[in-house]
Coordinates of C-alpha atoms and ligand atoms in Angstrom, one line a residue:
X1 CA -6.2 34.9 9.5
X2 CA -2.5 35.5 8.7
X3 CA -1.0 37.1 5.6
X4 CA -0.8 33.7 3.9
X5 CA -4.5 33.5 3.6
X6 CA -5.0 35.0 0.1
X7 CA -8.3 34.5 -1.8
X8 CA -7.6 31.5 -3.9
X9 CA -9.1 29.0 -6.2
X10 CA -11.3 26.4 -4.6
X11 CA -11.1 22.8 -5.6
X12 CA -14.2 20.9 -6.8
X13 CA -13.5 18.5 -3.8
X14 CA -15.5 19.5 -0.9
X15 CA -14.7 18.9 2.8
X16 CA -16.7 19.4 5.9
X17 CA -15.4 22.1 8.3
X18 CA -13.3 20.6 11.0
X19 CA -15.3 19.8 14.1
X20 CA -12.3 20.7 16.2
X21 CA -12.8 24.4 15.0
X22 CA -16.0 24.5 17.0
X23 CA -13.9 24.3 20.3
X24 CA -12.6 27.4 22.1
X25 CA -10.2 29.2 19.9
X26 CA -7.5 29.0 22.5
X27 CA -6.8 25.5 21.1
X28 CA -6.1 26.4 17.5
X29 CA -5.1 29.1 15.1
X30 CA -7.1 29.8 11.8
X31 CA -4.4 29.7 9.3
X32 CA -4.2 28.6 5.6
X33 CA -1.4 26.7 3.8
X34 CA 1.3 28.8 2.3
X35 CA 1.3 28.2 -1.5
X36 CA 4.3 26.5 -3.1
X37 CA 5.9 27.4 -6.4
X38 CA 5.7 24.1 -8.3
X39 CA 3.5 21.4 -7.0
X40 CA 4.2 18.0 -8.5
X41 CA 2.0 15.0 -7.8
X42 CA 3.9 11.9 -6.5
X43 CA 1.0 9.7 -5.6
X44 CA -2.6 9.7 -4.7
X45 CA -4.0 6.8 -2.6
X46 CA -7.1 6.2 -4.7
X47 CA -8.4 3.3 -2.5
X48 CA -8.3 5.5 0.5
X49 CA -9.9 8.4 -1.4
X50 CA -12.8 6.0 -2.4
X51 CA -13.2 5.1 1.3
X52 CA -13.4 8.7 2.1
X53 CA -15.9 9.3 -0.7
X54 CA -13.7 12.0 -2.2
X55 CA -14.4 12.5 -6.0
X56 CA -10.8 12.7 -7.0
X57 CA -11.3 11.0 -10.4
X58 CA -12.8 14.4 -11.5
X59 CA -9.4 16.1 -11.1
X60 CA -6.5 16.0 -13.5
X61 CA -3.0 15.5 -12.3
X62 CA -2.4 19.3 -12.1
X63 CA -5.5 19.9 -10.0
X64 CA -4.6 17.1 -7.7
X65 CA -1.1 18.5 -7.1
X66 CA -2.6 21.9 -6.5
X67 CA -5.1 20.4 -4.0
X68 CA -2.6 18.3 -2.1
X69 CA -0.1 21.1 -1.9
X70 CA -2.5 23.5 -0.4
X71 CA -2.4 25.9 -3.5
X72 CA -6.1 25.2 -4.0
X73 CA -8.3 24.7 -1.0
X74 CA -11.2 22.3 -1.0
X75 CA -14.5 24.1 -0.9
X76 CA -15.9 24.1 2.7
X77 CA -12.5 24.0 4.2
X78 CA -11.7 26.0 7.4
X79 CA -8.1 25.5 7.7
X80 CA -6.6 25.5 11.2
X81 CA -3.4 24.6 13.0
X82 CA -4.0 22.8 16.3
X83 CA -2.4 24.0 19.4
X84 CA -0.9 21.4 21.8
X85 CA 1.7 20.8 24.6
X86 CA 3.6 17.7 25.4
X87 CA 5.9 15.8 27.3
X88 CA 9.1 15.3 25.2
X89 CA 11.5 12.7 26.5
X90 CA 10.0 13.2 29.9
X91 CA 10.1 17.0 30.1
X92 CA 7.1 19.3 29.7
X93 CA 7.0 21.6 26.7
X94 CA 4.1 23.9 27.3
X95 CA 3.7 25.1 23.7
X96 CA 4.0 22.8 20.7
X97 CA 1.3 22.6 18.1
X98 CA 1.0 22.1 14.4
X99 CA 4.1 24.0 13.4
X100 CA 4.1 22.5 9.9
X101 CA 0.7 20.9 9.5
X102 CA -2.7 22.3 8.7
X103 CA -6.0 20.6 9.2
X104 CA -8.1 21.3 6.0
X105 CA -11.4 19.7 7.2
X106 CA -13.1 16.4 7.4
X107 CA -14.4 13.8 5.1
X108 CA -17.2 11.4 5.9
X109 CA -16.1 7.9 5.2
X110 CA -18.2 5.3 3.6
X111 CA -18.2 3.7 7.0
X112 CA -20.1 6.8 8.4
X113 CA -17.0 7.9 10.4
X114 CA -15.6 11.4 10.0
X115 CA -11.9 11.7 9.1
X116 CA -9.5 14.6 9.5
X117 CA -7.7 15.6 6.4
X118 CA -4.4 17.3 7.2
X119 CA -1.5 18.7 5.2
X120 CA 1.9 18.1 6.6
X121 CA 4.7 20.4 5.3
X122 CA 2.3 23.2 4.3
X123 CA 4.0 26.2 5.7
X124 CA 4.5 28.2 8.9
X125 CA 1.9 28.7 11.5
X126 CA 1.8 30.4 15.0
X127 CA 3.2 27.2 16.4
X128 CA 6.3 26.9 14.1
X129 CA 8.8 28.4 16.5
X130 CA 12.1 28.4 14.8
X131 CA 11.0 25.8 12.1
X132 CA 10.3 26.5 8.4
X133 CA 6.9 24.9 8.5
X134 CA 8.0 22.6 5.7
X135 CA 8.8 18.9 5.2
X136 CA 11.5 17.2 3.2
X137 CA 10.9 14.7 0.5
X138 CA 12.5 11.7 2.5
X139 CA 10.2 11.8 5.6
X140 CA 7.2 12.4 3.6
X141 CA 7.8 9.2 1.6
X142 CA 8.7 7.4 4.7
X143 CA 5.5 8.3 6.3
X144 CA 3.5 7.4 3.4
X145 CA 5.1 4.0 3.2
X146 CA 5.1 3.2 6.9
X147 CA 1.7 4.5 7.7
X148 CA 0.1 2.6 4.7
X149 CA 2.1 -0.6 5.7
X150 CA 0.8 -0.4 9.3
X151 CA -2.7 -0.2 7.8
X152 CA -2.2 -3.2 5.7
X153 CA -0.9 -5.1 8.7
X154 CA -4.2 -4.3 10.3
X155 CA -2.7 -2.0 12.9
X156 CA -4.7 1.2 13.8
X157 CA -2.9 4.2 12.2
X158 CA -3.3 7.5 10.4
X159 CA -3.1 7.0 6.7
X160 CA -1.5 8.7 3.7
X161 CA -4.0 10.1 1.1
X162 CA -1.4 11.8 -1.0
X163 CA 2.2 13.1 -1.5
X164 CA 3.4 16.0 -3.6
X165 CA 6.8 17.6 -4.3
X166 CA 6.7 21.4 -3.8
X167 CA 9.4 22.4 -6.3
X168 CA 11.2 24.2 -3.5
X169 CA 14.1 23.3 -1.4
X170 CA 14.1 23.0 2.4
X171 CA 17.3 23.7 4.3
X172 CA 18.2 20.7 6.7
X173 CA 21.8 19.5 7.0
X174 CA 22.0 20.7 3.4
X175 CA 19.2 21.6 0.8
X176 CA 16.7 18.9 0.3
X177 CA 13.7 18.7 -2.1
X178 CA 10.5 19.8 -0.3
X179 CA 7.3 17.7 -0.1
X180 CA 3.9 17.7 1.5
X181 CA 2.0 14.7 2.8
X182 CA -1.8 14.5 3.2
X183 CA -2.5 12.6 6.3
X184 CA -5.8 11.2 7.3
X185 CA -6.8 10.3 11.0
X186 CA -10.0 9.7 12.8
X187 CA -8.8 12.6 14.8
X188 CA -5.5 14.5 15.4
X189 CA -6.3 15.2 19.0
X190 CA -3.3 14.0 21.0
X191 CA -2.5 13.4 24.7
X192 CA -0.7 16.7 24.2
X193 CA -3.8 18.5 23.1
X194 CA -5.4 17.6 26.6
X195 CA -2.2 18.8 28.3
X196 CA -2.6 22.1 26.4
X197 CA -6.3 22.5 27.4
X198 CA -5.5 21.5 31.1
X199 CA -2.6 24.0 31.2
X200 CA -4.9 26.8 30.1
X201 CA -6.7 26.4 33.5
X202 CA -10.1 26.9 32.2
X203 CA -12.5 24.0 33.0
X204 CA -14.8 25.0 30.2
X205 CA -12.0 24.4 27.6
X206 CA -11.3 21.0 29.1
X207 CA -14.9 20.2 29.2
X208 CA -15.4 21.2 25.6
X209 CA -12.5 19.1 24.5
X210 CA -13.8 16.0 26.5
X211 CA -17.1 16.4 25.0
X212 CA -15.7 16.7 21.5
X213 CA -13.5 13.6 21.9
X214 CA -16.4 11.5 23.3
X215 CA -18.7 12.8 20.5
X216 CA -16.2 12.0 17.7
X217 CA -14.4 8.9 18.8
X218 CA -15.9 7.4 22.0
X219 CA -19.7 7.7 21.8
X220 CA -20.0 4.5 24.0
X221 CA -18.7 6.7 26.8
X222 CA -21.6 9.1 26.6
X223 CA -24.2 6.9 28.5
X224 CA -21.7 5.8 31.3
X225 CA -22.4 6.9 34.9
X226 CA -19.2 8.8 34.7
X227 CA -18.4 9.6 31.1
X228 CA -14.9 11.0 31.8
X229 CA -13.9 7.8 33.7
X230 CA -15.3 5.8 30.8
X231 CA -13.4 7.8 28.3
X232 CA -10.1 7.1 30.4
X233 CA -10.9 3.4 30.4
X234 CA -11.5 3.3 26.6
X235 CA -8.3 5.3 25.8
X236 CA -6.3 3.0 28.0
X237 CA -7.8 -0.1 26.4
X238 CA -7.0 1.1 22.9
X239 CA -3.4 2.0 23.7
X240 CA -2.9 -1.3 25.3
X241 CA -4.2 -3.0 22.2
X242 CA -2.2 -0.8 19.9
X243 CA 1.1 -1.1 21.5
X244 CA 0.7 -4.9 21.7
X245 CA 0.2 -4.9 18.0
X246 CA 3.3 -2.8 17.5
X247 CA 5.3 -5.4 19.4
X248 CA 4.1 -8.2 17.3
X249 CA 5.5 -6.6 14.1
X250 CA 8.7 -5.3 15.6
X251 CA 7.6 -1.8 15.1
X252 CA 9.5 0.9 17.1
X253 CA 7.8 4.3 17.1
X254 CA 10.9 6.0 18.2
X255 CA 9.6 9.3 19.6
X256 CA 6.6 8.3 22.0
X257 CA 6.3 11.9 23.4
X258 CA 2.8 12.6 24.6
X259 CA 2.4 15.0 21.6
X260 CA 2.8 12.0 19.4
X261 CA 0.2 9.8 21.0
X262 CA -3.2 10.1 19.5
X263 CA -6.1 9.8 21.8
X264 CA -8.0 7.7 19.1
X265 CA -5.5 4.8 19.5
X266 CA -4.1 5.2 16.2
X267 CA -0.3 5.2 15.5
X268 CA 0.7 8.7 14.7
X269 CA 3.9 10.6 13.7
X270 CA 6.2 8.4 11.7
X271 CA 9.4 10.3 12.4
X272 CA 12.4 8.2 13.4
X273 CA 10.2 5.0 13.5
X274 CA 11.6 1.8 12.3
X275 CA 11.0 -2.0 12.1
X276 CA 13.4 -4.2 13.9
X277 CA 15.4 -6.8 11.8
X278 CA 17.2 -9.1 14.2
X279 CA 15.3 -9.4 17.4
X280 CA 16.6 -7.5 20.4
X281 CA 14.3 -5.9 23.0
X282 CA 16.8 -3.1 23.5
X283 CA 16.8 -1.9 19.9
X284 CA 16.8 1.9 19.4
X285 CA 17.1 3.5 16.0
X286 CA 16.3 7.2 16.7
X287 CA 19.4 9.4 16.7
X288 CA 17.9 11.6 19.3
X289 CA 17.0 8.9 21.7
X290 CA 20.3 8.6 23.4
X291 CA 19.2 6.9 26.5
X292 CA 16.9 4.5 24.9
X293 CA 13.8 5.8 26.5
X294 CA 11.7 4.6 23.6
X295 CA 13.5 1.4 22.9
X296 CA 11.5 -1.5 21.6
X297 CA 10.8 -3.1 25.0
X298 CA 10.2 0.2 26.7
X299 CA 7.1 0.9 24.7
X300 CA 4.5 -0.5 26.9
X301 CA 5.7 1.2 30.1
X302 CA 6.1 4.5 28.1
X303 CA 2.5 4.2 26.8
X304 CA 1.4 3.7 30.5
X305 CA 3.5 6.8 31.5
X306 CA 1.9 8.8 28.7
X307 CA -1.6 7.7 29.8
X308 CA -0.9 8.8 33.3
X309 CA -0.2 12.3 31.8
X310 CA -3.5 12.1 30.1
X311 CA -5.3 11.0 33.3
X312 CA -3.7 13.9 35.2
X313 CA -5.5 16.3 32.7
X314 CA -8.8 14.7 33.4
X315 CA -8.6 14.8 37.2
X316 CA -10.8 17.9 37.8
X317 CA -13.5 16.5 35.6
X318 CA -13.4 13.0 37.0
X319 CA -14.5 14.0 40.5
X320 CA -14.9 17.2 42.4
X321 CA -13.0 15.6 45.4
X322 CA -9.3 15.5 44.4
X323 CA -8.4 12.4 46.4
X324 CA -11.3 10.5 44.8
X325 CA -10.3 11.7 41.3
X326 CA -6.8 10.5 41.8
X327 CA -8.0 7.2 43.1
X328 CA -10.2 6.7 40.2
X329 CA -7.5 7.6 37.7
X330 CA -4.9 5.3 39.4
X331 CA -7.5 2.4 39.4
X332 CA -8.0 2.9 35.6
X333 CA -4.2 3.2 34.8
X334 CA -3.4 0.0 36.7
X335 CA -5.5 -1.9 34.2
X336 CA -3.0 -0.9 31.5
X337 CA -0.4 -3.5 32.3
X338 CA -2.9 -6.4 32.6
X339 CA -4.7 -5.4 29.3
X340 CA -1.5 -5.0 27.5
X341 CA -0.2 -8.3 28.7
X342 CA -3.6 -9.9 27.7
X343 CA -3.4 -8.6 24.1
X344 CA 0.2 -9.3 23.8
X345 CA -0.1 -12.9 24.9
X346 CA -3.1 -13.4 22.7
X347 CA -1.2 -12.1 19.7
X348 CA 1.8 -14.2 20.7
X349 CA -0.4 -17.3 20.7
X350 CA -1.8 -16.5 17.2
X351 CA 1.8 -16.0 15.8
X352 CA 2.8 -19.3 17.2
X353 CA -0.3 -21.1 15.7
X354 CA -2.0 -21.8 19.0
X355 CA -5.8 -21.5 19.2
X356 CA -6.3 -22.5 22.7
X357 CA -5.1 -20.9 26.0
X358 CA -3.0 -23.0 28.2
X359 CA -0.9 -22.6 31.2
X360 CA 2.6 -22.8 29.5
X361 CA 1.9 -20.5 26.5
X362 CA 3.7 -17.5 28.0
X363 CA 6.8 -19.6 28.6
X364 CA 6.7 -21.3 25.3
X365 CA 6.4 -17.8 23.5
X366 CA 9.1 -16.3 25.5
X367 CA 11.3 -19.3 24.9
X368 CA 11.1 -18.6 21.1
X369 CA 11.7 -14.9 21.6
X370 CA 14.8 -15.7 23.8
X371 CA 16.3 -17.9 21.1
X372 CA 15.8 -15.2 18.5
X373 CA 17.5 -12.7 20.8
X374 CA 20.5 -14.9 21.8
X375 CA 21.1 -16.0 18.1
X376 CA 20.5 -12.6 16.5
X377 CA 17.8 -14.0 14.2
X378 CA 15.6 -11.9 12.1
X379 CA 12.1 -11.4 13.9
X380 CA 9.9 -11.2 11.0
X381 CA 11.5 -13.9 8.9
X382 CA 11.8 -16.4 11.8
X383 CA 7.9 -16.2 12.6
X384 CA 7.2 -16.3 8.9
X385 CA 9.3 -19.5 8.5
X386 CA 7.7 -20.9 11.5
X387 CA 4.4 -20.8 9.6
X388 CA 6.1 -22.9 7.0
X389 CA 7.4 -25.3 9.5
X390 CA 4.1 -25.9 11.2
X391 CA 3.3 -28.9 9.1
X392 CA 6.8 -30.1 8.3
X393 CA 8.5 -31.9 11.1
X394 CA 12.1 -31.2 9.9
X395 CA 11.4 -27.5 10.1
X396 CA 14.1 -26.9 7.7
X397 CA 13.2 -23.3 6.7
X398 CA 13.1 -21.9 10.2
X399 CA 15.9 -24.1 11.6
X400 CA 18.5 -22.8 9.2
X401 CA 18.1 -19.3 10.5
X402 CA 19.8 -20.4 13.8
X403 CA 23.5 -20.6 14.3
X404 CA 22.8 -23.2 16.8
X405 CA 19.8 -25.1 15.5
X406 CA 19.9 -27.6 18.2
X407 CA 18.6 -25.0 20.7
X408 CA 15.7 -24.4 18.3
X409 CA 15.1 -28.2 18.0
X410 CA 14.8 -28.4 21.8
X411 CA 12.3 -25.6 21.8
X412 CA 10.4 -27.1 18.9
X413 CA 9.7 -30.3 20.7
X414 CA 7.5 -28.5 23.2
X415 CA 6.0 -26.3 20.4
X416 CA 4.9 -29.4 18.4
X417 CA 3.6 -31.2 21.3
X418 CA 1.5 -28.1 22.1
X419 CA 0.2 -27.8 18.5
X420 CA -0.6 -31.6 18.2
X421 CA -2.7 -31.4 21.4
X422 CA -5.0 -28.8 19.7
X423 CA -6.0 -31.1 16.7
X424 CA -6.3 -28.2 14.3
X425 CA -5.8 -29.5 10.7
X426 CA -2.3 -28.5 9.6
X427 CA -3.3 -26.7 6.5
X428 CA -5.7 -24.6 8.3
X429 CA -3.0 -23.7 11.0
X430 CA -0.5 -22.6 8.4
X431 CA -3.1 -20.4 6.8
X432 CA -3.9 -18.7 10.1
X433 CA -0.3 -18.4 11.1
X434 CA 0.4 -16.7 7.8
X435 CA -2.3 -14.2 8.5
X436 CA -0.6 -13.3 11.7
X437 CA 3.0 -13.2 10.5
X438 CA 3.7 -10.9 7.6
X439 CA 6.3 -11.7 5.1
X440 CA 6.9 -8.1 3.9
X441 CA 7.4 -5.2 6.3
X442 CA 8.8 -1.7 5.6
X443 CA 12.4 -2.7 6.3
X444 CA 14.6 0.3 6.9
X445 CA 17.1 -0.6 4.1
X446 CA 14.2 -0.9 1.6
X447 CA 12.8 2.4 2.8
X448 CA 16.2 4.1 2.5
X449 CA 16.7 2.7 -1.0
X450 CA 13.4 4.0 -2.4
X451 CA 14.1 7.3 -0.7
X452 CA 17.5 7.7 -2.3
X453 CA 16.1 6.9 -5.8
X454 CA 13.5 9.6 -5.4
X455 CA 15.9 12.1 -4.1
X456 CA 19.0 11.2 -6.2
X457 CA 17.4 10.4 -9.5
X458 CA 13.9 11.7 -9.2
X459 CA 12.8 8.1 -9.7
X460 CA 9.7 7.4 -7.9
X461 CA 9.1 3.9 -9.4
X462 CA 10.9 2.1 -6.6
X463 CA 8.7 3.9 -4.0
X464 CA 5.6 3.0 -6.0
X465 CA 6.6 -0.7 -6.1
X466 CA 7.3 -0.9 -2.4
X467 CA 4.0 0.7 -1.6
X468 CA 2.4 -2.0 -3.7
X469 CA 4.3 -4.8 -2.0
X470 CA 3.5 -3.6 1.4
X471 CA -0.2 -3.4 0.6
X472 CA -0.3 -7.2 0.7
X473 CA 2.1 -8.0 3.5
X474 CA 0.9 -11.5 4.4
X475 CA 0.7 -12.8 0.8
X476 CA 3.7 -14.2 -1.0
X477 CA 4.1 -12.2 -4.2
X478 CA 5.9 -13.7 -7.3
X479 CA 9.2 -12.1 -8.2
X480 CA 9.4 -10.1 -5.0
X481 CA 11.5 -12.3 -2.8
X482 CA 14.1 -9.7 -2.1
X483 CA 11.5 -7.5 -0.3
X484 CA 11.3 -10.2 2.3
X485 CA 14.8 -10.5 3.1
X486 CA 16.8 -8.9 6.0
X487 CA 19.5 -6.5 5.0
X488 CA 23.0 -7.7 4.0
X489 CA 25.5 -6.4 6.4
X490 CA 26.3 -3.4 4.2
X491 CA 22.7 -2.5 3.9
X492 CA 22.0 -2.4 7.7
X493 CA 20.5 0.9 9.0
X494 CA 21.4 1.7 12.6
X495 CA 20.1 5.3 12.9
X496 CA 16.9 7.0 11.8
X497 CA 16.2 10.8 12.1
X498 CA 13.2 12.7 13.1
X499 CA 12.6 14.5 9.7
X500 CA 12.0 17.9 11.3
Ligands
LIG1 P1 7.6 16.0 15.8 O1 9.1 15.8 15.9 O2 7.2 16.0 14.3 O3 6.7 15.4 16.5 O4 7.4 17.6 15.9 C1 7.5 18.2 17.2 C2 7.1 19.7 17.2 O5 8.1 20.4 16.3 C3 5.8 19.9 16.6 O6 5.2 21.0 17.4 C4 6.0 20.2 15.2 O7 4.9 21.0 14.6 C5 7.3 21.1 15.3 N1 8.0 21.0 14.0 C6 8.7 19.9 13.6 N2 9.3 20.3 12.4 C7 8.9 21.5 12.0 C8 9.2 22.4 11.1 N3 10.0 22.1 10.0 N4 8.7 23.7 11.1 C9 7.9 24.0 12.1 N5 7.6 23.3 13.1 C10 8.2 22.0 13.2
LIG2 MG1 4.8 15.3 16.4

């Protein structure tokens, strides 16, 4: 343990020790959070705490702030920082790791699943390199908002259990208020964790990691003839499904390095991520993604590229004969494109209100996307208004989004013909479409507004309201029309930052 592991008060909240800490200790460091001077509670996610069976109601605000700042440790906690490597923008970084995050332990959810509880912004670790181990308030609020929004959209994701201010400043481009996020994941093991284990060149370490991941996340692989191959198949499948879901809400992760890809298939690491307003497949927000490697439309091939790095780490365990191992891995990876395409097309059908599979579905869906692209139409609003147009032949709400509405009219003739052939009652179709097409997403300008209010005026009410709006993304909420609107020209956000 390092110097920052004083004897300190333990919370009345109990966690299970991290199962990751049972792995060879070359994969983590035992290190406690560094206390902060003046923890202040921003928000606790009570619904999530209940799902995790954490008895937070027994704690007052001060005790909660102390717990979620790392000043008080949960009883049973064996805090660790995980070691990982990763390919960042295509280049291999042999030593990354939790440089500003500490895994406190696990909670057993009411669904029987175990969840990692991690503090992010909790002080330096062996993996901090030149960083201060801390997080600024803006990125913490951003991750809270976006990860919870993703969850409410039904997309696999890490979640936010709490956010606190630290009462300290962090030095970035200037001094910024510090904060800590408590993140919940089915596991924080990343593709980069496998890259770290493989690079250590000890087959026992890799074997232990594979067993851990199968035990924790993929028990269905256990009984397979080749459990490692089954693991690869399942990880490929979950990523294909995940990225397809991102594409259907206009989500751009922004920094899909292999250390930011969770093996569980949950979305992780909400740094420069952003939702697209006007539809353009080439959209990039991240200031550090200068070549557009992680542009919206590149996300599927990049996921496959990352999975290839994952598969490489498994080769020695897939088969003792290297050629056969490579063949097996390539076979599995080649499924990614087909599986992604299948999920994506099915999602597109649902967004368009189609319940049956037909030959021309892809062309119909792509036709609509092309219209949005060429006419710079807002992606989320267009699909949402399409719902309202499904039982209204004039299609006024969606039609008026197009500069050249006749192009839309031409497309909609085919769409309507296709809908009519299905014979689903119009009301039912509209409801199903609304469930697939959110009205509220964490638009960048809204996220920036609530962060500015929090930093500038210490006003967290706009943040709280946005969290609330985004918790019911498909349901129209009275008095909250502005949250559904695209940015005005002067509100548009073009660049997002990593938040390191
Ligand atoms: P990220 O951009 O959040 O994916 O982080 C990439 C790597 O940099 C990870 O190893 C992080 O732990 C590390 N890192 C990012 N910010 C900090 C910081 N403020 N202090 C220490 N390490 C950091
Ligand atoms: Mg990261």
